[in-house]
PDB file of C-alpha atoms in Angstrom:
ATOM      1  CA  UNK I  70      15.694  -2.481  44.463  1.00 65.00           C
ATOM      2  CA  UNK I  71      12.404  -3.371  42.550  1.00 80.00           C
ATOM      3  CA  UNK I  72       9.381  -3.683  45.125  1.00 91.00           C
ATOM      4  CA  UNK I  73       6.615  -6.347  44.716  1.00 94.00           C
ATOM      5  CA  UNK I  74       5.210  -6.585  41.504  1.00 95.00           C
ATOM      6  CA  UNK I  75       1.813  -7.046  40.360  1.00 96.00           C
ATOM      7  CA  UNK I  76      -0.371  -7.075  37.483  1.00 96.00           C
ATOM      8  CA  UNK I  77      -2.836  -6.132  36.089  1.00 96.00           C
ATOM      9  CA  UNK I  78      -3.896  -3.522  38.137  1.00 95.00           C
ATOM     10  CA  UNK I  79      -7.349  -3.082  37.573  1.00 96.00           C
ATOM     11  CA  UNK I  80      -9.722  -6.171  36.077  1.00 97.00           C
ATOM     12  CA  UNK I  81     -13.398  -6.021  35.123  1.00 97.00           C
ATOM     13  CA  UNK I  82     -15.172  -9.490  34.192  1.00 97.00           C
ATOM     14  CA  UNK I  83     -18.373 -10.646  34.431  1.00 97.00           C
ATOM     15  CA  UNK I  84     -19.459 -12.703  36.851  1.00 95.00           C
ATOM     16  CA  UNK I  85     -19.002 -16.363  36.390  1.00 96.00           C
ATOM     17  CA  UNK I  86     -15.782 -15.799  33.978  1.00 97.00           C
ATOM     18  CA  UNK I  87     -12.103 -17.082  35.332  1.00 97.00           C
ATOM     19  CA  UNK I  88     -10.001 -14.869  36.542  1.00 97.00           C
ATOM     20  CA  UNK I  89      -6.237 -14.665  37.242  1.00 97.00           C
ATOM     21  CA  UNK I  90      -3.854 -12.341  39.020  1.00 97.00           C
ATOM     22  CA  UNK I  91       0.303 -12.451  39.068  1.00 97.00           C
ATOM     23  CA  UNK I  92       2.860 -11.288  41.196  1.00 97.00           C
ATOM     24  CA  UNK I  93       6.132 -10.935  41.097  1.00 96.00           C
ATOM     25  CA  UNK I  94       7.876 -10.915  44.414  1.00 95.00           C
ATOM     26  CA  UNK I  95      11.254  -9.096  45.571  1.00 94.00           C
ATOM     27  CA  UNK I  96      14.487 -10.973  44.669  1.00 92.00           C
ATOM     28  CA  UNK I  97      15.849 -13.300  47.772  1.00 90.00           C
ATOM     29  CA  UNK I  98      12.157 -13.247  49.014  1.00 90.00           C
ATOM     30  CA  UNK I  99      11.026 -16.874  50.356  1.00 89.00           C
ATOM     31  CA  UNK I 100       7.441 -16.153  51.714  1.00 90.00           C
ATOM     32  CA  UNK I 101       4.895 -14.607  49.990  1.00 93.00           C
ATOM     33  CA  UNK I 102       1.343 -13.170  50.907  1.00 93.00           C
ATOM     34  CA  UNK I 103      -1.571 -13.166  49.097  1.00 96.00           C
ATOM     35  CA  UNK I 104      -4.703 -10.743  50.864  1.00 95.00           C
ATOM     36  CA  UNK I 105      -7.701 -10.136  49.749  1.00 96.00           C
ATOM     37  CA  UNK I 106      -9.045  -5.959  51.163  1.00 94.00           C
ATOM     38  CA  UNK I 107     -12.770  -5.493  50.679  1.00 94.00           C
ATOM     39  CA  UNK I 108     -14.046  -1.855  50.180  1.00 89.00           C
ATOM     40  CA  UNK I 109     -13.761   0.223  53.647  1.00 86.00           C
ATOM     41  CA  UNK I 110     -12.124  -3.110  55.244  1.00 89.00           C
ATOM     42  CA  UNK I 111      -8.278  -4.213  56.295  1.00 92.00           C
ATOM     43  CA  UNK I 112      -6.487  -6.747  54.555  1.00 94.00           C
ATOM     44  CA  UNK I 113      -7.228 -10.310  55.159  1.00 93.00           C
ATOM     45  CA  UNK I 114      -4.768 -13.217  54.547  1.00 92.00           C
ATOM     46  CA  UNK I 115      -5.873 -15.592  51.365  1.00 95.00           C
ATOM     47  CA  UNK I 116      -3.047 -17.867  51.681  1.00 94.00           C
ATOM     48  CA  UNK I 117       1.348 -17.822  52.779  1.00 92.00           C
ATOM     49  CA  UNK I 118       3.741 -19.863  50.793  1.00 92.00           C
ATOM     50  CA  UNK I 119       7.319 -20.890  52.235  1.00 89.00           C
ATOM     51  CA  UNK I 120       9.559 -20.987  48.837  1.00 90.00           C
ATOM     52  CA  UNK I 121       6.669 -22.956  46.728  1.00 91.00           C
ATOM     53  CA  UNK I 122       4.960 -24.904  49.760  1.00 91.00           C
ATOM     54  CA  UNK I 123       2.036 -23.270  50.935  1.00 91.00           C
ATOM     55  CA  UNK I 124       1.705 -23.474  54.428  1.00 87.00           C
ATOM     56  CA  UNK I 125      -1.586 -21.220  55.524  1.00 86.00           C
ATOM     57  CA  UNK I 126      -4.097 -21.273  53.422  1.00 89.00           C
ATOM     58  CA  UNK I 127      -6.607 -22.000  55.754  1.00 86.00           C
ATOM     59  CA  UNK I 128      -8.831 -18.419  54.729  1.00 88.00           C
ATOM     60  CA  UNK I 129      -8.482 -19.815  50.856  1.00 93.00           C
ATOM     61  CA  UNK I 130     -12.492 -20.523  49.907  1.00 91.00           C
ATOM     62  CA  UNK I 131     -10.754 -23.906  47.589  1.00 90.00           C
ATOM     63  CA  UNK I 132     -14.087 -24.214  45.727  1.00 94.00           C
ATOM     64  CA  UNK I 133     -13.218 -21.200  43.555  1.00 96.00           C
ATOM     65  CA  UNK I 134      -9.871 -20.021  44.857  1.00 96.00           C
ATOM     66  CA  UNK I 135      -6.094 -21.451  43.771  1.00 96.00           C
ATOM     67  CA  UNK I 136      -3.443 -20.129  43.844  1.00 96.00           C
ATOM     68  CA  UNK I 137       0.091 -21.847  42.679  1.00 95.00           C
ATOM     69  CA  UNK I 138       4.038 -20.698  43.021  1.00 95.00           C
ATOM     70  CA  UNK I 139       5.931 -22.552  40.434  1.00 84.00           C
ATOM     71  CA  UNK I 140       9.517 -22.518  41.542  1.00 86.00           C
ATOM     72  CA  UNK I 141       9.361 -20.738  44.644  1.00 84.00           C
ATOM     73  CA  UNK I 142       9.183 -17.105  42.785  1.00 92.00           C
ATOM     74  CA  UNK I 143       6.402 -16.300  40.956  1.00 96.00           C
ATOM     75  CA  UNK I 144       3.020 -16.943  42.186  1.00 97.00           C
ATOM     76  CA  UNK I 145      -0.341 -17.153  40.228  1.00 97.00           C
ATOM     77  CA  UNK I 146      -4.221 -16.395  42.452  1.00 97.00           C
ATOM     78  CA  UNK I 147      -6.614 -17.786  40.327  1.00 97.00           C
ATOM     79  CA  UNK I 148     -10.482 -17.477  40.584  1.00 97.00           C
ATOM     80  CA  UNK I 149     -13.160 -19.510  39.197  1.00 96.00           C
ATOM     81  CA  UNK I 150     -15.875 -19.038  38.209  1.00 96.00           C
ATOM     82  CA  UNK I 151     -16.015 -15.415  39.807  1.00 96.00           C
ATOM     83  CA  UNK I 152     -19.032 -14.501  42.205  1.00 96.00           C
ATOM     84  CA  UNK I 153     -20.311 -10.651  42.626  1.00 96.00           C
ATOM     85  CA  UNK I 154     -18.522 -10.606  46.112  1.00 95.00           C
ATOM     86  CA  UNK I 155     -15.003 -11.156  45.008  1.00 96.00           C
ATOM     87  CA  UNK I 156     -14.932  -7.600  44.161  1.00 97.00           C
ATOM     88  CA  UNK I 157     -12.391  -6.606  46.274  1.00 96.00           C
ATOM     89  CA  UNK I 158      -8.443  -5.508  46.035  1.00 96.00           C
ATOM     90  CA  UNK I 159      -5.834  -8.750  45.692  1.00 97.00           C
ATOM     91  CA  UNK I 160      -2.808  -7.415  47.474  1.00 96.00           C
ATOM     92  CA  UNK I 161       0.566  -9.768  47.006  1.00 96.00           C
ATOM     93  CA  UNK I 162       3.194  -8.873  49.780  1.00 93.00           C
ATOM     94  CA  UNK I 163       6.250 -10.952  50.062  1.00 91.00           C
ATOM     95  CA  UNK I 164       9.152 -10.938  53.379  1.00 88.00           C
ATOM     96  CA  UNK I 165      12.378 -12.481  53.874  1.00 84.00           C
ATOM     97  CA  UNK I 166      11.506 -15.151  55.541  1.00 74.00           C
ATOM     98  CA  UNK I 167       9.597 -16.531  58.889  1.00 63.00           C
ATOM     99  CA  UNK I 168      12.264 -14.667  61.108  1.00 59.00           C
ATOM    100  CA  UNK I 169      11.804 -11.736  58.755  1.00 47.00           C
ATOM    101  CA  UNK I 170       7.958 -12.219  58.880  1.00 50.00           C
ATOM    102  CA  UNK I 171       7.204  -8.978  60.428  1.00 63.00           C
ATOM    103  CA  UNK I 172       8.388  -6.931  57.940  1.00 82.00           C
ATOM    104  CA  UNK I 173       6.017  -7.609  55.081  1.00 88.00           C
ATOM    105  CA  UNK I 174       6.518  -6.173  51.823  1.00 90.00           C
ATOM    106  CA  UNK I 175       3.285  -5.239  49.865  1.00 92.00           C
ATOM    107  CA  UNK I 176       2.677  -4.611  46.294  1.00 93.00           C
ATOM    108  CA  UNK I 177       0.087  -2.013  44.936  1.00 92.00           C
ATOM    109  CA  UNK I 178      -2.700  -4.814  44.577  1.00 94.00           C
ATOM    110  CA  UNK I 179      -5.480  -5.654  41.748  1.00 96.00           C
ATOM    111  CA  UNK I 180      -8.342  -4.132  41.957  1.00 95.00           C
ATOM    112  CA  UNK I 181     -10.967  -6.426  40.524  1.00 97.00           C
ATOM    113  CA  UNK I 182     -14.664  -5.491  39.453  1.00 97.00           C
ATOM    114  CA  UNK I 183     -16.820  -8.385  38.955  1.00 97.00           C
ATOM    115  CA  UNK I 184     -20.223  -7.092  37.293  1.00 96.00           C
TER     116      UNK I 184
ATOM    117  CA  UNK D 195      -9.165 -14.707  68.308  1.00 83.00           C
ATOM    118  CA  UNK D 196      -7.607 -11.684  67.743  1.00 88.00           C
ATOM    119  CA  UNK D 197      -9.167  -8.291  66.502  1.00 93.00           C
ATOM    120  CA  UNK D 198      -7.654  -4.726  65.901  1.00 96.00           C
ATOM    121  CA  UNK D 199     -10.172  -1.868  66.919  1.00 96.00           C
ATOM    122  CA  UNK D 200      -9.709   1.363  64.490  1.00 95.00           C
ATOM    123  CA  UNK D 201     -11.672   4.594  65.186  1.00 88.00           C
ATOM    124  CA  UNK D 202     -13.632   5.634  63.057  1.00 86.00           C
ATOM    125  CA  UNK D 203     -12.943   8.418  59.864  1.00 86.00           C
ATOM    126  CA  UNK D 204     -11.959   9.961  58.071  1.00 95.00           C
ATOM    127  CA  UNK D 205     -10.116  11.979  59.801  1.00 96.00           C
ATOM    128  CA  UNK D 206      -9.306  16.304  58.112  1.00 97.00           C
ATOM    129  CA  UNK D 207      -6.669  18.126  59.950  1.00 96.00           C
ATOM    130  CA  UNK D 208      -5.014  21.694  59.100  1.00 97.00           C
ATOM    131  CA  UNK D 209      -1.646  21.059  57.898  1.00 97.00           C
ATOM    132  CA  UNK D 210       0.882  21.632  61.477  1.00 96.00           C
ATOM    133  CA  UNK D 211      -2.373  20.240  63.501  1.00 97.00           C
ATOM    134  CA  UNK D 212      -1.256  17.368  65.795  1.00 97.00           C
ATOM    135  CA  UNK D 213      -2.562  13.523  65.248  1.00 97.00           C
ATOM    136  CA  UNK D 214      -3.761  11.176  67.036  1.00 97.00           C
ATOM    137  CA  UNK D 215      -5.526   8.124  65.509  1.00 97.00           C
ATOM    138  CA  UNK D 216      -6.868   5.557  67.796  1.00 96.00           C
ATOM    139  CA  UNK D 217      -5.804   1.713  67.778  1.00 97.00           C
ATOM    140  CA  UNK D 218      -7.058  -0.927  70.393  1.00 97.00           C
ATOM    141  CA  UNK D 219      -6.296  -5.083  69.866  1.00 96.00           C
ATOM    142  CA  UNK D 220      -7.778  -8.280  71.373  1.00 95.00           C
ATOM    143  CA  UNK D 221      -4.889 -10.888  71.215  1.00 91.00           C
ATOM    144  CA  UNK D 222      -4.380 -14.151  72.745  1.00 83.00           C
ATOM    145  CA  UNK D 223      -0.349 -13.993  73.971  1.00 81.00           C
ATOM    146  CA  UNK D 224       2.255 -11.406  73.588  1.00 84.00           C
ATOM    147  CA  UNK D 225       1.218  -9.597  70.327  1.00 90.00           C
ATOM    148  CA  UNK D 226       3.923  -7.198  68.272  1.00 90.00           C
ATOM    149  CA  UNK D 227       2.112  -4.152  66.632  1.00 93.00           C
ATOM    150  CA  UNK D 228       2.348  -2.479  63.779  1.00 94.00           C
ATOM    151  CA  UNK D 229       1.165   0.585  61.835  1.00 97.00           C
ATOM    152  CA  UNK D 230       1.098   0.483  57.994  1.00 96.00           C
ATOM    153  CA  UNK D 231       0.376   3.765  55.573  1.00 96.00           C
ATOM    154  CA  UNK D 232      -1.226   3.307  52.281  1.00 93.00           C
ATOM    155  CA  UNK D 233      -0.626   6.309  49.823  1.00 92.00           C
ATOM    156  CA  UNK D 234      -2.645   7.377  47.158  1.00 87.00           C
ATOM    157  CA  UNK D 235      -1.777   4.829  44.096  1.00 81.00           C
ATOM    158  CA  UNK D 236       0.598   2.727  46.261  1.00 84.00           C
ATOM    159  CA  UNK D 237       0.765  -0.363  47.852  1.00 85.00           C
ATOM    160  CA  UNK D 238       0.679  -0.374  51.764  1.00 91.00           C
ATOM    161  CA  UNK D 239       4.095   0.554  53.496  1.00 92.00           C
ATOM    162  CA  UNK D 240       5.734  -0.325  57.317  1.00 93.00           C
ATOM    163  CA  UNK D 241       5.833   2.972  59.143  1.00 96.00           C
ATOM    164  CA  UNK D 242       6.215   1.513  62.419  1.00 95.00           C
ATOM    165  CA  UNK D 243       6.574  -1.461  64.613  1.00 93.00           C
ATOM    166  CA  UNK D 244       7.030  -2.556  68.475  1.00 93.00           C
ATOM    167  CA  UNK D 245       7.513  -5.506  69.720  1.00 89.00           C
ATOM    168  CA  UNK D 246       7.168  -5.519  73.581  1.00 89.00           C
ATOM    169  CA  UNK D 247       5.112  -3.824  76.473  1.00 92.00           C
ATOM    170  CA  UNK D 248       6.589  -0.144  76.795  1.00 94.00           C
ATOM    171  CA  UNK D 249       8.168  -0.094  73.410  1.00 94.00           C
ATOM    172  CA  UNK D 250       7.916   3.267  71.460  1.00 96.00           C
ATOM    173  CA  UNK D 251       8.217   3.137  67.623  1.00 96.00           C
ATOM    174  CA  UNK D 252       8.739   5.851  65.640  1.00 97.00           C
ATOM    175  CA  UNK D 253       9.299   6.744  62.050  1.00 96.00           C
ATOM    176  CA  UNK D 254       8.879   9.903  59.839  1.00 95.00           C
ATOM    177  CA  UNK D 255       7.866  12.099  63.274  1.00 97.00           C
ATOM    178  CA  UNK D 256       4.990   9.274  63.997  1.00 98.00           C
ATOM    179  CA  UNK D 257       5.156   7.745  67.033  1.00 98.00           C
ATOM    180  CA  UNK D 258       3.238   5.350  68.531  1.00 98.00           C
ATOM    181  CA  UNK D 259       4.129   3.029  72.119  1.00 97.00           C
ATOM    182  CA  UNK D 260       2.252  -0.069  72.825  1.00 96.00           C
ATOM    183  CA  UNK D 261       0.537  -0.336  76.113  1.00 96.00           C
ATOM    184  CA  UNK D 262      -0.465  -3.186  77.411  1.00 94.00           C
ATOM    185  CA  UNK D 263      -2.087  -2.284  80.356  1.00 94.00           C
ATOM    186  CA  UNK D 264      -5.207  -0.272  78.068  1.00 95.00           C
ATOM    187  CA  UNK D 265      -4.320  -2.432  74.972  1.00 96.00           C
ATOM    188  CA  UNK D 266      -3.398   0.270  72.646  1.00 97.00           C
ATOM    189  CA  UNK D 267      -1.152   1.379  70.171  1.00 98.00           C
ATOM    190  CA  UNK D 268      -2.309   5.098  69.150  1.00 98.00           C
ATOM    191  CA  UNK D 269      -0.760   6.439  66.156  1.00 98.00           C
ATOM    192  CA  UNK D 270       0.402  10.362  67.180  1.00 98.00           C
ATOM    193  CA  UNK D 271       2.353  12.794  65.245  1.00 98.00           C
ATOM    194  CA  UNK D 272       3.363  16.476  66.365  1.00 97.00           C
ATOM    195  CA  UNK D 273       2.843  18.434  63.012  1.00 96.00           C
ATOM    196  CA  UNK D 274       1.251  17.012  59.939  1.00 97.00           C
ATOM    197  CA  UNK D 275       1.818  17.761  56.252  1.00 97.00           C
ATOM    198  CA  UNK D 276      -0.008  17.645  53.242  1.00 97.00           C
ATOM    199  CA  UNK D 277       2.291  15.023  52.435  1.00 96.00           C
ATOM    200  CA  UNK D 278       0.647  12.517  55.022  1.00 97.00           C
ATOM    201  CA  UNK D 279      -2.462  12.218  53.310  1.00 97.00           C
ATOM    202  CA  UNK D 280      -3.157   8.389  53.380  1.00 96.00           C
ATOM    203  CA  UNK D 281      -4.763   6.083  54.927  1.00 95.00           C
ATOM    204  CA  UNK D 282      -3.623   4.456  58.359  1.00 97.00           C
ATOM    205  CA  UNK D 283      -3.833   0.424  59.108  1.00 97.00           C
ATOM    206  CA  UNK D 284      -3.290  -1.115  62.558  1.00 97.00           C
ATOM    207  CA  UNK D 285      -2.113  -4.104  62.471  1.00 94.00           C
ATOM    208  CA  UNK D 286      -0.827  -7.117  64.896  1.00 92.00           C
ATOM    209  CA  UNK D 287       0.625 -10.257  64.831  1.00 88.00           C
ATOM    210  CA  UNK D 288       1.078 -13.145  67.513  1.00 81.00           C
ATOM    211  CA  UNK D 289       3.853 -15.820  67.004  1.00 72.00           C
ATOM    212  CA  UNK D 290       6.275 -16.271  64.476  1.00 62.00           C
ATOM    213  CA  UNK D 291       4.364 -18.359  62.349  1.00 63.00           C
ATOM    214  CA  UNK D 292       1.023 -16.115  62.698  1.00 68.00           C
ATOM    215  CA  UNK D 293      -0.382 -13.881  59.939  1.00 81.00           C
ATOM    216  CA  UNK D 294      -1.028  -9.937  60.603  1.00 87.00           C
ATOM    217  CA  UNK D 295      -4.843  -8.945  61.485  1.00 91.00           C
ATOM    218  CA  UNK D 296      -5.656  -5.271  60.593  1.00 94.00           C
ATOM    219  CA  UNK D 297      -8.151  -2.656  61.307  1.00 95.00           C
ATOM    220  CA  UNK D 298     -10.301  -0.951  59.035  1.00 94.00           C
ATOM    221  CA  UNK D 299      -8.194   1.580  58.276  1.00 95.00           C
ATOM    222  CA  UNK D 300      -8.298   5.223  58.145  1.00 96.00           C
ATOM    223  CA  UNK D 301      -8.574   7.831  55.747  1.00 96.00           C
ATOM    224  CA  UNK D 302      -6.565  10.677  56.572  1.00 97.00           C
ATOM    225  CA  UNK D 303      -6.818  14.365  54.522  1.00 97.00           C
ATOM    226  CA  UNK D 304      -4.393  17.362  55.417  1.00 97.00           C
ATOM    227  CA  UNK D 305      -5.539  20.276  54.130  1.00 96.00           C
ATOM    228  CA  UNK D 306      -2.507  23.496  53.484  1.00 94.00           C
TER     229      UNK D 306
END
């Protein structure tokens, strides 16, 4: 069974450019993470969807975050424009469902540099 | 609101040297508690879980048992390998609807 997908993997931009990250959660999978780990830090939740509702996203900064899941599969973070502190590792992790919750599948991340 | 204590690293042990790595939480209610392993060039992993005062998880010779009465949840394994180089999250969650709050982490190197 194929684990969480993500990509890229690594991103360098300049501040002030857009920015976008994708993931690809496991099949049958109908909540999905996205976390944001700074350098020497634990991961923090950006935002949960339920199939293609998102239902936390209370730690989203909307000014320059979005994030979308067309369908209830895919999902899309966006950022823009990108500040020097978004630096940081994206990490896309995706469950079963809310009575599943605790067992939280978790891709390998994007590392983004923003310079 | 809740918080997950780490202590601090990184952490070098002889390979066959016993672990311990430290985990205290702040929760409001009746948190479950987890540990989480992040290898070199992967994305973090489940290693072990409980659920309820008293419970011991366990998984790949870790262990770890959640007390309640000193609000811990210390990671522990008998013999290391090289092989559990990584780094080490605590992590908890309250409700079903709640999302997980981790430590810091910690970087641990076994040597041969």
């Amino acid at each position: 069974e194929a684990g969480v997908v993500q990509s890229p993997r690594y991103k360098i931009i300049e501040k002030k450019q857009p920015v976008a990250f994708w993931c690809n959660p496991i099949s049958g999978h109908n909540t999905l993470y996205w976390y944001r780990q700074n350098l020497g830090q634990g991961p923090e939740l950006l935002i949960r969807y339920e199939n293609e509702e998102a239902v936390d996203d209370s730690q989203l900064p909307k000014d320059r975050f979005s994030a979308e899941r067309l369908k209830g599969v895919d999902s899309t973070l966006k950022i823009q424009p990108a500040e020097l502190g978004d630096s940081a590792v994206y990490l896309c992790a995706s469950s079963l469902g809310l009575a599943d919750q605790e067992t939280q599948y978790f891709g390998p991340g994007t590392r983004l540099l923003v310079l | 609101g809740n918080s997950v204590t780490q202590m601090e690293g990184p952490v070098t042990l002889s390979e066959e040297a016993f672990l311990t790595i430290n985990c205290t939480y702040t929760a409001t209610g009746y948190p479950s508690l987890f540990w989480y392993v992040q290898y070199p060039g992967e994305g973090l992993q489940l290693l072990l879980k409980a659920t309820k005062a008293d419970d011991k998880g366990s998984n790949k010779g870790f262990e770890a048992t959640y007390r309640k009465e000193t609000t811990s949840f210390h990671l522990e394994k008998g013999s290391v390998q090289v092989s559990d180089s990584a780094v080490y999250f605590c992590a908890l969650r309250t409700g079903a609807n709640s999302k997980l709050t981790f430590g810091k982490g910690i970087t641990l190197s076994v040597r041969p």
